[in-house]
Structure formats: structure tokens, C-alpha cells
PDB file of N, CA, C and O in Angstrom:
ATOM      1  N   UNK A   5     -60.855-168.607 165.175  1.00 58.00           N
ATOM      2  CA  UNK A   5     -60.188-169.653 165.924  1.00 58.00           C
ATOM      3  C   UNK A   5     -60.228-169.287 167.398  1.00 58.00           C
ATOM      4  O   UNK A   5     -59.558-168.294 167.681  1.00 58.00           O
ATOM      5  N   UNK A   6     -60.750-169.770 168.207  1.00 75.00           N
ATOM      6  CA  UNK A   6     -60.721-169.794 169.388  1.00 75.00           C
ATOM      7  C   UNK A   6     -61.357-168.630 170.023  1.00 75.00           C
ATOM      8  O   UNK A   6     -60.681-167.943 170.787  1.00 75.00           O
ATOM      9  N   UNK A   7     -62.668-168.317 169.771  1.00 74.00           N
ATOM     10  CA  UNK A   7     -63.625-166.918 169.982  1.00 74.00           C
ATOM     11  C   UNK A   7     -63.172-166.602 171.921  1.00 74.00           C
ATOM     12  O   UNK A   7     -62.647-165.684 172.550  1.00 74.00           O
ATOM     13  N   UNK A   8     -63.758-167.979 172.255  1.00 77.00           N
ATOM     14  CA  UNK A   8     -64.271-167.540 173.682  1.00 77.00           C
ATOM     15  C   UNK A   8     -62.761-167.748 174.338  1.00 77.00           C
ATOM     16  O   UNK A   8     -62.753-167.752 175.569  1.00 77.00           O
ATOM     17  N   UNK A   9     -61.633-167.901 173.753  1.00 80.00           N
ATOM     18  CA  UNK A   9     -60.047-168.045 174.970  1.00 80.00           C
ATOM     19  C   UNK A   9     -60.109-166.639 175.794  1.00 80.00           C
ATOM     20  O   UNK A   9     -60.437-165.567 175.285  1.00 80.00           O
ATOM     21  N   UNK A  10     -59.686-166.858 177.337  1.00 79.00           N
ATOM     22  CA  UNK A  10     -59.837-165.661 177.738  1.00 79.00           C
ATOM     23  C   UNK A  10     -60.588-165.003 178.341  1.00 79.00           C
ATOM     24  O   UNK A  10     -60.365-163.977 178.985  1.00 79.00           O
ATOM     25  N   UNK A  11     -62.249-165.967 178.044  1.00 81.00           N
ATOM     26  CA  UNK A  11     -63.254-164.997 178.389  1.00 81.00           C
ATOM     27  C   UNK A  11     -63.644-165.716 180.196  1.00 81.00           C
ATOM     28  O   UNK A  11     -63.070-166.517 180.933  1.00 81.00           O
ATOM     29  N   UNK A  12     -64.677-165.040 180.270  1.00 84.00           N
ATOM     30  CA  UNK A  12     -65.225-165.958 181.532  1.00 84.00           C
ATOM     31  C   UNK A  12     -66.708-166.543 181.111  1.00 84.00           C
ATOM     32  O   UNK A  12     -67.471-166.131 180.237  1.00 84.00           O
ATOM     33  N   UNK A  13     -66.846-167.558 181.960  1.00 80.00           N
ATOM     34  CA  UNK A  13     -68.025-168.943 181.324  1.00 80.00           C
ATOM     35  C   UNK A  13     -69.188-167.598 180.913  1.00 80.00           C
ATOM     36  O   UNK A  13     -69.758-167.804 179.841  1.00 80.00           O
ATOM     37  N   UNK A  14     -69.593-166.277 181.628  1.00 83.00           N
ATOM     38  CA  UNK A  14     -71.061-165.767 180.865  1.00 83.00           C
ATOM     39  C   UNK A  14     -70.835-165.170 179.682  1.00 83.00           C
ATOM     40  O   UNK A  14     -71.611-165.000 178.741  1.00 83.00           O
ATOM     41  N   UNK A  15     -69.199-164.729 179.866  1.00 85.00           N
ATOM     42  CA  UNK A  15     -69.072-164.110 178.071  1.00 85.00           C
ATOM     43  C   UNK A  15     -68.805-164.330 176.913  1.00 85.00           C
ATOM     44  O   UNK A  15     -68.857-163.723 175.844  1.00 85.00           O
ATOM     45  N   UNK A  16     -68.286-166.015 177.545  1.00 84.00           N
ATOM     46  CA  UNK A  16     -67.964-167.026 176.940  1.00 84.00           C
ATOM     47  C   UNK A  16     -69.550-168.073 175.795  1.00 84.00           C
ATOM     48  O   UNK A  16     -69.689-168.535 174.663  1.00 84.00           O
ATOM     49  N   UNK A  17     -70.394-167.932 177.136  1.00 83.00           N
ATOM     50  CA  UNK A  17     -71.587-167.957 176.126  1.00 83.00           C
ATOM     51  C   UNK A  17     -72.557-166.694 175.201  1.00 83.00           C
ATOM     52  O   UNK A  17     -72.872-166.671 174.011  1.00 83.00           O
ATOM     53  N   UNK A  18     -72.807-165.833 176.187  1.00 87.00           N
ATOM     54  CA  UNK A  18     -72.870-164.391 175.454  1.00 87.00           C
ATOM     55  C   UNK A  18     -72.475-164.325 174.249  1.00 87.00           C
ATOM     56  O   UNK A  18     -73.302-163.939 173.423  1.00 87.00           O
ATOM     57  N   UNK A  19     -71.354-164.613 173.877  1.00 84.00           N
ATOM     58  CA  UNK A  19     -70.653-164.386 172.118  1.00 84.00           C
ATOM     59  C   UNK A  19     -70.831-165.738 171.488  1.00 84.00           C
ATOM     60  O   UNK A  19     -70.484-165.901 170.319  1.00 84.00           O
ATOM     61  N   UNK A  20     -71.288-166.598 172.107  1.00 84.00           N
ATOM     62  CA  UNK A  20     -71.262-168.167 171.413  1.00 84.00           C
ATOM     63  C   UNK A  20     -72.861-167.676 170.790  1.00 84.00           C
ATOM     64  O   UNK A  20     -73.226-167.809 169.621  1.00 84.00           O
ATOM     65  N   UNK A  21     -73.630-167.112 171.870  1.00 87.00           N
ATOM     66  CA  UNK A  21     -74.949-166.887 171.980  1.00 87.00           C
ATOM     67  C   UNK A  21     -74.792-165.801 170.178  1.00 87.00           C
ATOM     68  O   UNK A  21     -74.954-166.593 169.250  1.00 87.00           O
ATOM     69  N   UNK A  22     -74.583-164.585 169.746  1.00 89.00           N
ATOM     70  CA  UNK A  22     -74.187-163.607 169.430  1.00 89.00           C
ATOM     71  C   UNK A  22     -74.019-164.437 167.840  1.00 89.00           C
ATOM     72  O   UNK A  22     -74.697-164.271 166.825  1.00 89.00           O
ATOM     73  N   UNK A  23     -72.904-165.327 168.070  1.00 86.00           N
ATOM     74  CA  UNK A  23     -72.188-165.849 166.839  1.00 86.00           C
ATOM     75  C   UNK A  23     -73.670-166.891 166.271  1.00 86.00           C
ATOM     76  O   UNK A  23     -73.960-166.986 165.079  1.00 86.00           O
ATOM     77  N   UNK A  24     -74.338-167.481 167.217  1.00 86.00           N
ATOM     78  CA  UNK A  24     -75.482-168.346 166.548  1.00 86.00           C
ATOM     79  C   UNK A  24     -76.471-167.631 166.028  1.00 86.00           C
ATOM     80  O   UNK A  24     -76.939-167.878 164.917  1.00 86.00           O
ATOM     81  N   UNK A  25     -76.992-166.415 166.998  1.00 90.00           N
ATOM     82  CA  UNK A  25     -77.719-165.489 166.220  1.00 90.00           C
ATOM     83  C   UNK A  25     -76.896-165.000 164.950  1.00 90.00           C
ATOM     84  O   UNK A  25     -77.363-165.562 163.959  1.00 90.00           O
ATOM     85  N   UNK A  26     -75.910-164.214 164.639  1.00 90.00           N
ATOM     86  CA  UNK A  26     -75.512-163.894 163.604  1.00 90.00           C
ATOM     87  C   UNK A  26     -75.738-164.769 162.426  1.00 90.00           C
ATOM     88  O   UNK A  26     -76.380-164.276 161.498  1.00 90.00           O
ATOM     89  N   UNK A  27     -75.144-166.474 162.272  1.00 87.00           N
ATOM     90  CA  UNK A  27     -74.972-167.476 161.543  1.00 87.00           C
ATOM     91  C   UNK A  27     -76.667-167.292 160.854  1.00 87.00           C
ATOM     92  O   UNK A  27     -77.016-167.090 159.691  1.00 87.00           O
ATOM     93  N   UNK A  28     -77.435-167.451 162.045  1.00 87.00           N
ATOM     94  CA  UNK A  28     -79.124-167.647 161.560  1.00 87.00           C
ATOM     95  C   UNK A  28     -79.633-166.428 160.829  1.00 87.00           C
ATOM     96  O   UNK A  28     -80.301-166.692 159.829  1.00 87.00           O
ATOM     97  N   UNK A  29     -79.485-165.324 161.073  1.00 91.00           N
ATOM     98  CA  UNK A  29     -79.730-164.281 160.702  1.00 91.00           C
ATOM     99  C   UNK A  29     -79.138-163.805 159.173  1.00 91.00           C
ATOM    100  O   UNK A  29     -79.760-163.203 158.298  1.00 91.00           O
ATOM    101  N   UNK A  30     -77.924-164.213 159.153  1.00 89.00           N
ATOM    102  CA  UNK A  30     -77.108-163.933 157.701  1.00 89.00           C
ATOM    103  C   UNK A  30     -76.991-165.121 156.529  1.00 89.00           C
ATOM    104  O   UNK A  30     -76.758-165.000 155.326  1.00 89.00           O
ATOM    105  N   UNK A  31     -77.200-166.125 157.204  1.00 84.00           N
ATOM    106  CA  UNK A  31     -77.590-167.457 156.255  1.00 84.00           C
ATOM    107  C   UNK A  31     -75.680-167.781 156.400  1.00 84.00           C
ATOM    108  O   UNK A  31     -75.219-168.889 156.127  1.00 84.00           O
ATOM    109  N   UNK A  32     -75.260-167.226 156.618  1.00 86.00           N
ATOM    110  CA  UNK A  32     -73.641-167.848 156.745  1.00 86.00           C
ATOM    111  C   UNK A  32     -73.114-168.917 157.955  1.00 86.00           C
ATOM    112  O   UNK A  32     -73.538-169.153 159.087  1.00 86.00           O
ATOM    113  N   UNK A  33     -72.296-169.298 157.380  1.00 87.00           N
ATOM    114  CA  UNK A  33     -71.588-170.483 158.246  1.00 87.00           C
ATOM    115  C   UNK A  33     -69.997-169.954 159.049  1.00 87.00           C
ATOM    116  O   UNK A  33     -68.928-169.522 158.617  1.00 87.00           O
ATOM    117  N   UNK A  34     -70.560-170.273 160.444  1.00 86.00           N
ATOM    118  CA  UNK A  34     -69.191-169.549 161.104  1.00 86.00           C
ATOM    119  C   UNK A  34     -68.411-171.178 161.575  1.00 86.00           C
ATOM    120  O   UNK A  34     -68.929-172.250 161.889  1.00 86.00           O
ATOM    121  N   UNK A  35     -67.447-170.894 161.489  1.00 85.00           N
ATOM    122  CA  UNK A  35     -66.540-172.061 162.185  1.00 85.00           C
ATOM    123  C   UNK A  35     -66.080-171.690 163.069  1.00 85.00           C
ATOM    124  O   UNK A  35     -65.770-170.499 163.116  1.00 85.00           O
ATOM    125  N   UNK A  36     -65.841-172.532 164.136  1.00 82.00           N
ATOM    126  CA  UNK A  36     -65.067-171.702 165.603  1.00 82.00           C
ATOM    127  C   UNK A  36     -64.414-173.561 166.239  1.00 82.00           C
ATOM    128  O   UNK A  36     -64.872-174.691 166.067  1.00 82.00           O
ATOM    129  N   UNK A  37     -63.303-173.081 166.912  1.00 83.00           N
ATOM    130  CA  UNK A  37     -62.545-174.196 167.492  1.00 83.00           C
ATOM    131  C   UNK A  37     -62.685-173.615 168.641  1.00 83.00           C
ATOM    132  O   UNK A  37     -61.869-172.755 168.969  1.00 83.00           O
ATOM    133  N   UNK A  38     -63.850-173.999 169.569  1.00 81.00           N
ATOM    134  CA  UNK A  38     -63.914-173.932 171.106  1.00 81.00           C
ATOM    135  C   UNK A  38     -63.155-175.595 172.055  1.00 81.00           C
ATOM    136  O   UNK A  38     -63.143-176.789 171.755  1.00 81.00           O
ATOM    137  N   UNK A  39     -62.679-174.874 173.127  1.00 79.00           N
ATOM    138  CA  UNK A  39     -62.202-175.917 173.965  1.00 79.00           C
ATOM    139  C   UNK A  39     -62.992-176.228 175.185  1.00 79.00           C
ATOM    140  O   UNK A  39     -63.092-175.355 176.047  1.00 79.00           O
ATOM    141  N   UNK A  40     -63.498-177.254 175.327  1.00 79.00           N
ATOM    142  CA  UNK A  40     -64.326-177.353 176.978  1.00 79.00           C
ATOM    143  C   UNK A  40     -65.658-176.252 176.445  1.00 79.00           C
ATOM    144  O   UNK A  40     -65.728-175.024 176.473  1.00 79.00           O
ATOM    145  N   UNK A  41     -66.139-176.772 176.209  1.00 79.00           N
ATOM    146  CA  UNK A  41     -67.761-175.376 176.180  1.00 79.00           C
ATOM    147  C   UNK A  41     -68.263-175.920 177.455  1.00 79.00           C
ATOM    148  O   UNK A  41     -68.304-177.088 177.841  1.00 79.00           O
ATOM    149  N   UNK A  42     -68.634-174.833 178.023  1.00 80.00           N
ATOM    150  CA  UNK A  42     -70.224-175.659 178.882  1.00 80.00           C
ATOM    151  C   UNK A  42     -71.042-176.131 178.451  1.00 80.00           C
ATOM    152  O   UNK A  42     -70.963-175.864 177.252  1.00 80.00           O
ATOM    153  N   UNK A  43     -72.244-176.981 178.695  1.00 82.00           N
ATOM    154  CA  UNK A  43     -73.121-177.226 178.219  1.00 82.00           C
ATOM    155  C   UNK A  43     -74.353-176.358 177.439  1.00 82.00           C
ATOM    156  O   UNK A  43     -75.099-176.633 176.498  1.00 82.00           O
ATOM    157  N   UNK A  44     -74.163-175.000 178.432  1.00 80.00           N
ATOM    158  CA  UNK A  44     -75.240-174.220 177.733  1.00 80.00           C
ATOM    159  C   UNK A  44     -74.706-173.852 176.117  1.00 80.00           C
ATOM    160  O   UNK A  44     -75.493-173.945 175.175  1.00 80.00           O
ATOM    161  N   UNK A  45     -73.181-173.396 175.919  1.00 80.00           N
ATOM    162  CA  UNK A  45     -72.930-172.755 175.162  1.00 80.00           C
ATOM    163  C   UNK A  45     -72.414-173.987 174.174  1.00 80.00           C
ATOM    164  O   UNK A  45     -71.962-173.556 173.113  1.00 80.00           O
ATOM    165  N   UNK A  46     -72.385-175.724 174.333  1.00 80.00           N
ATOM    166  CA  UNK A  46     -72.609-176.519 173.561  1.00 80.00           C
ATOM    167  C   UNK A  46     -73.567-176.642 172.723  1.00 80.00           C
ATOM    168  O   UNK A  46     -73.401-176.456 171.517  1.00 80.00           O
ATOM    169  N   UNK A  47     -74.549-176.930 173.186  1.00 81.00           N
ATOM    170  CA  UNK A  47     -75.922-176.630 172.218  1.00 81.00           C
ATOM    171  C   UNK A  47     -76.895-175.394 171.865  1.00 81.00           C
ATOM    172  O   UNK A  47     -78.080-175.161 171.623  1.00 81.00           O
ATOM    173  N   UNK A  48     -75.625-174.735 171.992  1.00 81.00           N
ATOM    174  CA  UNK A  48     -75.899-173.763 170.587  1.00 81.00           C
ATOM    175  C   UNK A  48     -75.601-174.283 169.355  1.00 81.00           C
ATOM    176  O   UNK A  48     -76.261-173.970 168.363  1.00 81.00           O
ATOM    177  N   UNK A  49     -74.592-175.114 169.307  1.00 85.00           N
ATOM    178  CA  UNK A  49     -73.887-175.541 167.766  1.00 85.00           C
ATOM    179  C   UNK A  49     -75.119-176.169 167.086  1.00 85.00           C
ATOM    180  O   UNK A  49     -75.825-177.081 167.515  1.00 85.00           O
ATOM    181  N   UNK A  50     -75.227-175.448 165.874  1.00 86.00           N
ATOM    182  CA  UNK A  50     -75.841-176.628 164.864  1.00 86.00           C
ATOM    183  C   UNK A  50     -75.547-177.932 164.727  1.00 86.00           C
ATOM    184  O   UNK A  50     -76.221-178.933 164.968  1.00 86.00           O
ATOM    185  N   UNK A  51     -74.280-177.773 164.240  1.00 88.00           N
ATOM    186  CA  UNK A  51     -73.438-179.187 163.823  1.00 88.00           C
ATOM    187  C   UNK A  51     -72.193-178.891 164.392  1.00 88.00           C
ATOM    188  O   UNK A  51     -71.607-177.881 164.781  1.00 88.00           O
ATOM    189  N   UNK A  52     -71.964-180.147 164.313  1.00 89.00           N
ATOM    190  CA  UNK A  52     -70.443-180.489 165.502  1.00 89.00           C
ATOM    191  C   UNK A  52     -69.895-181.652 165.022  1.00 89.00           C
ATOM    192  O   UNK A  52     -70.273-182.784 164.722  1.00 89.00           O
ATOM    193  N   UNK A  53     -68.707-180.897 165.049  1.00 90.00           N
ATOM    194  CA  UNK A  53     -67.081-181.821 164.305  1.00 90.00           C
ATOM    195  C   UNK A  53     -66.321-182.207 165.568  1.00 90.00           C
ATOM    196  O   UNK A  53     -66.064-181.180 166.196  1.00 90.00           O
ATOM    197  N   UNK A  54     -65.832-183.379 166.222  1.00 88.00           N
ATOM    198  CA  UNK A  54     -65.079-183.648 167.289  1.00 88.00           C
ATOM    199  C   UNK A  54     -64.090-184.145 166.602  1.00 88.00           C
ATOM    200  O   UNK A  54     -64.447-184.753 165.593  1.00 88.00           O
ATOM    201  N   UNK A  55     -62.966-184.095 166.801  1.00 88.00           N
ATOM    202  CA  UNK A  55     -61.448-184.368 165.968  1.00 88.00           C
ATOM    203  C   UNK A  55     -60.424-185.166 167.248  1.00 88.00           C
ATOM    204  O   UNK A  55     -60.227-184.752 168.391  1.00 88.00           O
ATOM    205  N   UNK A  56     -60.007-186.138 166.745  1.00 89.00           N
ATOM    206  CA  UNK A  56     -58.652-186.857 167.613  1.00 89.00           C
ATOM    207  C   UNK A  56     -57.714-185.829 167.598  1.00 89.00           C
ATOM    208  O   UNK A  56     -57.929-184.687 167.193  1.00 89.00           O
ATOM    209  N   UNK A  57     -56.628-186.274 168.065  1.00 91.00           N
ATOM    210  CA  UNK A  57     -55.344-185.635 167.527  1.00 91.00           C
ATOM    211  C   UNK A  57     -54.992-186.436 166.640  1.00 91.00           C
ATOM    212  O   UNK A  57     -54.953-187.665 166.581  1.00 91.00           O
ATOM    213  N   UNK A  58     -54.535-184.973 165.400  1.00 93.00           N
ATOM    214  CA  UNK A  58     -53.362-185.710 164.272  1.00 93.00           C
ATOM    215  C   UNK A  58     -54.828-185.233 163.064  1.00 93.00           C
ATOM    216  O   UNK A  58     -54.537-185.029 161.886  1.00 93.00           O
ATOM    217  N   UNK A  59     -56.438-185.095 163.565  1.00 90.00           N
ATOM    218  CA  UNK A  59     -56.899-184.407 163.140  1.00 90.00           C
ATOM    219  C   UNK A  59     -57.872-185.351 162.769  1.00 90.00           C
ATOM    220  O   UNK A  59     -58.800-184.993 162.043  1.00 90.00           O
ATOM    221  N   UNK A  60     -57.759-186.867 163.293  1.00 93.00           N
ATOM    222  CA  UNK A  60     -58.784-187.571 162.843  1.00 93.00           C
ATOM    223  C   UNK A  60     -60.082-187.309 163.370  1.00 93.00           C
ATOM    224  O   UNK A  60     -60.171-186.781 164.478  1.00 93.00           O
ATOM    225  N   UNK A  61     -61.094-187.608 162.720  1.00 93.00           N
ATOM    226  CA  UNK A  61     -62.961-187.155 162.315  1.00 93.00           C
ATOM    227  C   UNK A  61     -63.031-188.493 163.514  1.00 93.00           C
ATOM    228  O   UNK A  61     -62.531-189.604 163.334  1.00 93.00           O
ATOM    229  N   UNK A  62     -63.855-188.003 164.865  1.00 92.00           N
ATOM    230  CA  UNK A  62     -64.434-188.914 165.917  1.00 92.00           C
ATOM    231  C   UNK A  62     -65.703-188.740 165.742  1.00 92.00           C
ATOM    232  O   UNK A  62     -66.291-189.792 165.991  1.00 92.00           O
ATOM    233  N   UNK A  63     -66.424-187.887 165.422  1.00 94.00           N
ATOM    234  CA  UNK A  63     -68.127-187.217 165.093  1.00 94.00           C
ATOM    235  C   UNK A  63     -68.181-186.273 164.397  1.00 94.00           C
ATOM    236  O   UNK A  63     -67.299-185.443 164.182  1.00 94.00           O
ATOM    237  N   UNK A  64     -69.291-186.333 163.965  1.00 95.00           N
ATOM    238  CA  UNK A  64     -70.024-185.072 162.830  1.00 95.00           C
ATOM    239  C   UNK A  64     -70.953-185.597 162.952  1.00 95.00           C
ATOM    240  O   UNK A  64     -71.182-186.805 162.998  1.00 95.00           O
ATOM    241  N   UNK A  65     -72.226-183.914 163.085  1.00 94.00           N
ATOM    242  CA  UNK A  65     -73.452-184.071 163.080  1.00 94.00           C
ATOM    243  C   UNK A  65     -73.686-182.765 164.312  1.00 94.00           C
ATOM    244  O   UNK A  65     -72.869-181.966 164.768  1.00 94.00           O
ATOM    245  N   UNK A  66     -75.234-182.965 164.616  1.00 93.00           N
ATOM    246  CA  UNK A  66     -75.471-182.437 165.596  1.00 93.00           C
ATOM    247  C   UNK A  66     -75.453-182.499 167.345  1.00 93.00           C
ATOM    248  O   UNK A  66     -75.860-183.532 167.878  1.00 93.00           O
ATOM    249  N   UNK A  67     -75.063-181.583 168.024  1.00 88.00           N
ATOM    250  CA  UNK A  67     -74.431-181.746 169.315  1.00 88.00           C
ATOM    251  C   UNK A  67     -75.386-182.728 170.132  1.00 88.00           C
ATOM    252  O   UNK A  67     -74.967-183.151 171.210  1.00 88.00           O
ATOM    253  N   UNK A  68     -76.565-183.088 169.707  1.00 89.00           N
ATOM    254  CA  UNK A  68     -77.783-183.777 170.712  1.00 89.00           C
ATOM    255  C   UNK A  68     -77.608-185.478 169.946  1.00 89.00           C
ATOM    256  O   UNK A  68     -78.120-186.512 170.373  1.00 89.00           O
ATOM    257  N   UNK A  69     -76.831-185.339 168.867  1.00 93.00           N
ATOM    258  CA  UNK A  69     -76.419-186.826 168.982  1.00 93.00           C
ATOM    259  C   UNK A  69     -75.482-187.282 169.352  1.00 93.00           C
ATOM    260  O   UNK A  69     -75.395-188.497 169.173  1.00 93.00           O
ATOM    261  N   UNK A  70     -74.299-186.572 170.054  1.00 89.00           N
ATOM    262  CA  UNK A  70     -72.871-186.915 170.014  1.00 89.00           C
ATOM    263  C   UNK A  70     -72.734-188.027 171.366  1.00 89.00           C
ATOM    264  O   UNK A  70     -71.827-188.853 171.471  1.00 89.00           O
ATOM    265  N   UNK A  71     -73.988-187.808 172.471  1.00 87.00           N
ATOM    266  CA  UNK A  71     -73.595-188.604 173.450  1.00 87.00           C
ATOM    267  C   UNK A  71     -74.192-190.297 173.064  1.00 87.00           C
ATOM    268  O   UNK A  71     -73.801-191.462 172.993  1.00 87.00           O
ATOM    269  N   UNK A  72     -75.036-189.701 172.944  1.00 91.00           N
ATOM    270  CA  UNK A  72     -75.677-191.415 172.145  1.00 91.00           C
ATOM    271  C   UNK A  72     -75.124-192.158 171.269  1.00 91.00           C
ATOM    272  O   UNK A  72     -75.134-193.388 171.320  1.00 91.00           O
ATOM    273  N   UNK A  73     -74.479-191.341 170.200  1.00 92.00           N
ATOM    274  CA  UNK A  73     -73.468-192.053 169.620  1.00 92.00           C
ATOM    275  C   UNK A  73     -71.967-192.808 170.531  1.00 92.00           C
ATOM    276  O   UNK A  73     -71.590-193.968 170.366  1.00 92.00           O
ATOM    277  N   UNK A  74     -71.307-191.771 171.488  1.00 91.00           N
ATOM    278  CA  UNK A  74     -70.289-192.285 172.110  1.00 91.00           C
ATOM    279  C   UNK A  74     -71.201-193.388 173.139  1.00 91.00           C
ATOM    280  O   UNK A  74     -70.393-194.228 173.535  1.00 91.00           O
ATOM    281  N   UNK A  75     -72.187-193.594 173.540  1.00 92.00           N
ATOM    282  CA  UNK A  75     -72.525-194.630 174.508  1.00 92.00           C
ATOM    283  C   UNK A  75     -72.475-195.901 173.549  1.00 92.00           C
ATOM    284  O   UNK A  75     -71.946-196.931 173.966  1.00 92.00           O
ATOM    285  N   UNK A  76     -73.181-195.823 171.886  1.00 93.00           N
ATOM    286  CA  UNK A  76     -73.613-197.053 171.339  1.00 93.00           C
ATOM    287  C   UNK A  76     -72.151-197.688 171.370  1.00 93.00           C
ATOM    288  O   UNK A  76     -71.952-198.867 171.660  1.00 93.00           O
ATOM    289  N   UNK A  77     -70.752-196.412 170.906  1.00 90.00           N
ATOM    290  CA  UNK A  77     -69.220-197.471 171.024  1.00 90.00           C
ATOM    291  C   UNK A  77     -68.792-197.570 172.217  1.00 90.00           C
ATOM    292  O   UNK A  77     -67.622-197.319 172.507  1.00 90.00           O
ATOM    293  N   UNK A  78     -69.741-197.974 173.130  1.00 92.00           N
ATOM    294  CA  UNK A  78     -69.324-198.525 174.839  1.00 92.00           C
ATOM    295  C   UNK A  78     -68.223-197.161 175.662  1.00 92.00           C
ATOM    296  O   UNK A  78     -67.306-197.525 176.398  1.00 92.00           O
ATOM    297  N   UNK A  79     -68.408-196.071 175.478  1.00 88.00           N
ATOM    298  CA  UNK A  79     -67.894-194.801 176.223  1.00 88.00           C
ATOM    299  C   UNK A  79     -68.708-194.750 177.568  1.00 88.00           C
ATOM    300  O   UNK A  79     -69.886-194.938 177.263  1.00 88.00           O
ATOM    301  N   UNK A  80     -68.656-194.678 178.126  1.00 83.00           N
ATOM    302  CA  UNK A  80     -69.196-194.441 179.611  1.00 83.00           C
ATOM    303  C   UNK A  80     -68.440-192.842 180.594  1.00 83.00           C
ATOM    304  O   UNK A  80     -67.274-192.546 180.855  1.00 83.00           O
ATOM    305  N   UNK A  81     -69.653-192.203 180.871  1.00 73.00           N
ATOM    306  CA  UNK A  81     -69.758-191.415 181.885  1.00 73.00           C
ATOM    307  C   UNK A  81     -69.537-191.382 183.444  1.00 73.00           C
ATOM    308  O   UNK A  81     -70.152-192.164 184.169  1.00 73.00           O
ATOM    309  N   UNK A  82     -68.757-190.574 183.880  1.00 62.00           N
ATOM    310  CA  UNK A  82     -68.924-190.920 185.604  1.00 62.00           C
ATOM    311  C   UNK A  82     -70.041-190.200 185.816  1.00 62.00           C
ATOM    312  O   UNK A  82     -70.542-190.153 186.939  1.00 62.00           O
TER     313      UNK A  82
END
């Protein structure tokens, strides 16, 4: 729960980096509840769960579809 709290943005990816190698390497599945990733250390994720509060499911899938999906339900970017 919460790997990178604490860290600073390079060590913050460094161990995001670390945890994806591990996952690939061992055939296991890590779960982690990151807050705010950067972008680099976003797409590392295989798959990606975005949750409301109260715990409701907003996405699932992989991190390179999540914006295309929020544009098709009219979400807009500054």
C-alpha cells in the first residue's frame, strides 16, 4: 500500500521501475495504491484500476487507454 509515500519523484520511479521488473521476472502480480504518479512511473503499470470515492470502478485496463477512454465521456484537459 502506498510503495512510493515519502519518496522523491527519481525514487519514486526507481522502485515503481524495480516492482515492474520484479512482477515480469517472477510471473507474480503486485498491487500498489500510488497517488499522483508521474507520467514516467504511470506507464509502467500493466493494468490500471482508477476508483471514485466510496470505491466505485471509473477504469480498468491498461494505462495507454485510460485517456481516450475519459475523452470519449466528454472529460477534457487544460
Amino acid at each position: 500500500d502506498e510503495p512510493t509515500s515519502g519518496l522523491d519523484a527519481a525514487r519514486s520511479s526507481e522502485l515503481l521501475q524495480l516492482l515492474s521488473d520484479l512482477s515480469a521476472s517472477s510471473c507474480m502480480n503486485i498491487i500498489a495504491v500510488i497517488h499522483q504518479p508521474r507520467h514516467s512511473s504511470f506507464i509502467l503499470f500493466d493494468k490500471l484500476m482508477l476508483l471514485a470515492p466510496g470505491g466505485k470502478m471509473l477504469f480498468q485496463g491498461p494505462p495507454t487507454l485510460c485517456v481516450p477512454y475519459f475523452k470519449i465521456l466528454g472529460f477534457r484537459w487544460a
